[in-house]
GROMACS .gro file of C-alpha atoms in nm:
model
  171
    1TRP     CA    1  -1.887   5.007  -4.254
    2ALA     CA    2  -2.037   5.366  -4.288
    3VAL     CA    3  -1.899   5.686  -4.168
    4ASP     CA    4  -2.155   5.909  -3.963
    5GLU     CA    5  -2.120   6.247  -3.893
    6LEU     CA    6  -2.223   6.408  -3.573
    7VAL     CA    7  -2.386   6.748  -3.672
    8ALA     CA    8  -2.280   6.983  -3.400
    9THR     CA    9  -2.680   7.126  -3.360
   10GLY     CA   10  -2.736   6.779  -3.229
   11GLY     CA   11  -2.819   6.421  -3.456
   12THR     CA   12  -2.610   6.207  -3.710
   13GLN     CA   13  -2.555   6.277  -4.059
   14ALA     CA   14  -2.564   5.950  -4.212
   15GLY     CA   15  -2.249   5.809  -4.473
   16ALA     CA   16  -2.292   5.630  -4.780
   17VAL     CA   17  -2.229   5.219  -4.667
   18TRP     CA   18  -1.898   5.109  -4.834
   19THR     CA   19  -1.792   4.770  -4.844
   20PHE     CA   20  -1.423   4.617  -4.839
   21SER     CA   21  -1.266   4.258  -4.837
   22THR     CA   22  -1.031   4.096  -4.711
   23CYS     CA   23  -0.786   3.829  -4.784
   24LEU     CA   24  -0.638   3.536  -4.633
   25PRO     CA   25  -0.254   3.455  -4.759
   26ILE     CA   26  -0.207   3.104  -4.888
   27ASP     CA   27   0.186   3.195  -4.853
   28ASP     CA   28   0.397   3.469  -4.714
   29PHE     CA   29   0.659   3.440  -4.993
   30GLU     CA   30   0.871   3.761  -4.854
   31SER     CA   31   0.908   3.495  -4.522
   32TYR     CA   32   1.176   3.264  -4.767
   33THR     CA   33   1.558   3.327  -4.724
   34ASP     CA   34   1.861   3.181  -4.923
   35GLU     CA   35   1.964   2.960  -4.575
   36GLU     CA   36   1.887   2.656  -4.600
   37GLY     CA   37   1.506   2.474  -4.416
   38ASN     CA   38   1.366   2.823  -4.559
   39ARG     CA   39   1.434   2.798  -4.959
   40ILE     CA   40   1.142   2.843  -5.187
   41TYR     CA   41   1.226   2.516  -5.328
   42GLU     CA   42   1.223   2.342  -5.004
   43THR     CA   43   0.889   2.448  -4.958
   44TRP     CA   44   0.718   2.426  -5.336
   45ILE     CA   45   0.858   2.100  -5.456
   46ASP     CA   46   0.926   2.068  -5.798
   47GLY     CA   47   1.078   1.873  -6.080
   48TRP     CA   48   1.340   1.767  -5.918
   49THR     CA   49   1.145   1.626  -5.675
   50ASN     CA   50   0.833   1.516  -5.809
   51GLY     CA   51   0.972   1.414  -6.190
   52THR     CA   52   0.787   1.732  -6.394
   53GLY     CA   53   0.969   1.949  -6.628
   54SER     CA   54   0.970   2.203  -6.341
   55THR     CA   55   1.193   2.414  -6.106
   56VAL     CA   56   1.091   2.670  -5.875
   57GLY     CA   57   1.362   2.932  -5.748
   58TYR     CA   58   1.691   2.954  -5.916
   59VAL     CA   59   2.004   2.716  -5.856
   60GLN     CA   60   2.215   3.036  -5.702
   61ALA     CA   61   2.118   3.262  -5.400
   62PRO     CA   62   1.897   3.437  -5.401
   63PHE     CA   63   1.646   3.155  -5.454
   64ALA     CA   64   1.316   3.358  -5.490
   65GLU     CA   65   1.307   3.673  -5.792
   66GLN     CA   66   1.372   3.996  -5.627
   67LYS     CA   67   1.330   4.209  -5.898
   68ILE     CA   68   0.968   4.102  -6.094
   69ILE     CA   69   0.779   4.143  -5.885
   70HIS     CA   70   0.416   4.210  -5.815
   71GLY     CA   71   0.398   4.333  -5.413
   72GLY     CA   72   0.635   4.300  -5.178
   73ARG     CA   73   1.042   4.187  -5.224
   74GLN     CA   74   0.988   3.870  -5.383
   75SER     CA   75   0.806   3.619  -5.565
   76MET     CA   76   0.863   3.271  -5.707
   77PRO     CA   77   0.979   3.188  -6.000
   78LEU     CA   78   0.916   2.902  -6.172
   79ASP     CA   79   1.055   2.802  -6.507
   80TYR     CA   80   0.892   2.416  -6.717
   81ASN     CA   81   1.010   2.261  -7.006
   82ASN     CA   82   0.713   2.111  -7.116
   83LEU     CA   83   0.908   1.998  -7.452
   84GLN     CA   84   1.026   1.658  -7.286
   85ALA     CA   85   0.862   1.371  -7.123
   86PRO     CA   86   0.674   1.431  -6.894
   87PHE     CA   87   0.527   1.696  -7.124
   88TYR     CA   88   0.415   1.919  -6.806
   89SER     CA   89   0.551   2.099  -6.530
   90GLU     CA   90   0.417   2.118  -6.147
   91ALA     CA   91   0.553   2.283  -5.840
   92GLN     CA   92   0.360   2.190  -5.563
   93ARG     CA   93   0.288   2.215  -5.186
   94GLU     CA   94   0.123   2.072  -4.902
   95PHE     CA   95   0.019   2.191  -4.570
   96ALA     CA   96   0.010   2.015  -4.280
   97PRO     CA   97  -0.182   2.033  -4.075
   98THR     CA   98  -0.457   2.054  -4.339
   99GLN     CA   99  -0.625   2.454  -4.383
  100ASP     CA  100  -0.942   2.574  -4.410
  101TRP     CA  101  -0.946   2.836  -4.736
  102THR     CA  102  -1.325   2.929  -4.656
  103THR     CA  103  -1.217   3.105  -4.315
  104GLY     CA  104  -1.459   3.422  -4.277
  105GLY     CA  105  -1.649   3.328  -4.577
  106ILE     CA  106  -1.349   3.375  -4.848
  107GLN     CA  107  -1.508   3.184  -5.202
  108THR     CA  108  -1.256   3.287  -5.396
  109LEU     CA  109  -0.849   3.250  -5.459
  110VAL     CA  110  -0.642   3.480  -5.630
  111LEU     CA  111  -0.315   3.437  -5.792
  112PHE     CA  112  -0.080   3.709  -5.945
  113VAL     CA  113   0.057   3.514  -6.230
  114GLN     CA  114   0.325   3.685  -6.477
  115GLY     CA  115   0.474   3.504  -6.790
  116LYS     CA  116   0.782   3.561  -6.984
  117ALA     CA  117   0.761   3.696  -7.349
  118GLY     CA  118   0.842   3.456  -7.613
  119ASN     CA  119   0.669   3.163  -7.393
  120SER     CA  120   0.476   2.915  -7.638
  121PRO     CA  121   0.079   2.934  -7.537
  122ALA     CA  122   0.038   2.659  -7.248
  123PRO     CA  123  -0.223   2.583  -7.058
  124LEU     CA  124  -0.174   2.743  -6.689
  125TYR     CA  125  -0.371   2.499  -6.441
  126VAL     CA  126  -0.509   2.508  -6.041
  127THR     CA  127  -0.495   2.196  -5.845
  128LEU     CA  128  -0.646   2.151  -5.485
  129GLN     CA  129  -0.615   1.838  -5.307
  130ASP     CA  130  -0.824   1.790  -4.977
  131SER     CA  131  -0.755   1.605  -4.700
  132ALA     CA  132  -0.951   1.319  -4.834
  133ASN     CA  133  -0.730   1.308  -5.139
  134ARG     CA  134  -1.058   1.467  -5.357
  135THR     CA  135  -0.879   1.663  -5.638
  136GLY     CA  136  -1.042   1.942  -5.850
  137THR     CA  137  -0.866   2.156  -6.121
  138VAL     CA  138  -0.930   2.501  -6.282
  139VAL     CA  139  -0.761   2.561  -6.601
  140HIS     CA  140  -0.704   2.934  -6.735
  141ALA     CA  141  -0.914   3.004  -7.027
  142ASP     CA  142  -0.617   3.201  -7.207
  143ALA     CA  143  -0.360   2.975  -7.272
  144ALA     CA  144  -0.181   3.256  -7.404
  145LEU     CA  145  -0.105   3.437  -7.014
  146VAL     CA  146   0.242   3.224  -6.993
  147GLY     CA  147   0.399   3.440  -7.229
  148THR     CA  148   0.215   3.810  -7.096
  149THR     CA  149   0.480   3.978  -6.974
  150LYS     CA  150   0.239   4.187  -6.714
  151TRP     CA  151   0.119   4.104  -6.365
  152ILE     CA  152  -0.210   3.922  -6.431
  153GLU     CA  153  -0.508   3.898  -6.122
  154TRP     CA  154  -0.647   3.565  -6.155
  155LYS     CA  155  -0.957   3.512  -5.980
  156ILE     CA  156  -1.108   3.173  -5.931
  157ALA     CA  157  -1.430   3.054  -5.756
  158LEU     CA  158  -1.363   2.822  -5.429
  159SER     CA  159  -1.656   2.639  -5.596
  160ASP     CA  160  -1.477   2.547  -5.941
  161PHE     CA  161  -1.293   2.258  -5.722
  162THR     CA  162  -1.530   2.039  -5.831
  163GLY     CA  163  -1.606   1.818  -5.551
  164VAL     CA  164  -1.297   1.943  -5.331
  165ASN     CA  165  -1.384   2.059  -4.945
  166ALA     CA  166  -1.153   2.392  -4.981
  167ALA     CA  167  -1.221   2.358  -4.566
  168ARG     CA  168  -0.968   2.085  -4.573
  169ILE     CA  169  -0.741   2.162  -4.785
  170LYS     CA  170  -0.431   1.981  -4.771
  171LYS     CA  171  -0.183   1.972  -5.153
   0.00000   0.00000   0.00000
């Protein structure tokens, strides 16, 4: 887009062309409350249900993190324990109906991640599953990210989820 100036003597003085990007939120973390049926751990499935070493949210209200936030009023705390079987931790969200993550030409998934001081390096990954049950996984290049106390922006090209139809995301 551009801002053009209307000149007093008539005519137009062309302005510089600007660009901007939009985003399509995958999850509105602001919408979670402490009310049953709308708690963060009721949408994001963790180790209590999927058998991994993860815990989404806190055991007592408030269930979402309200002090360590990137923007808005809250974020999703994810605690993990990879030292016991099954030696990995996952939080999962299923979408019904499926979501089109390519709407408007979107090509990148952006996550903001903050670790905790003292965490040992561990792989951080995102797996997408489409409506045909095809999955693709992308692992962050820096395993030390889980020990970083600053918010880090992680941009992942949707094309990096090889074989997954980003227009039909199920999980």
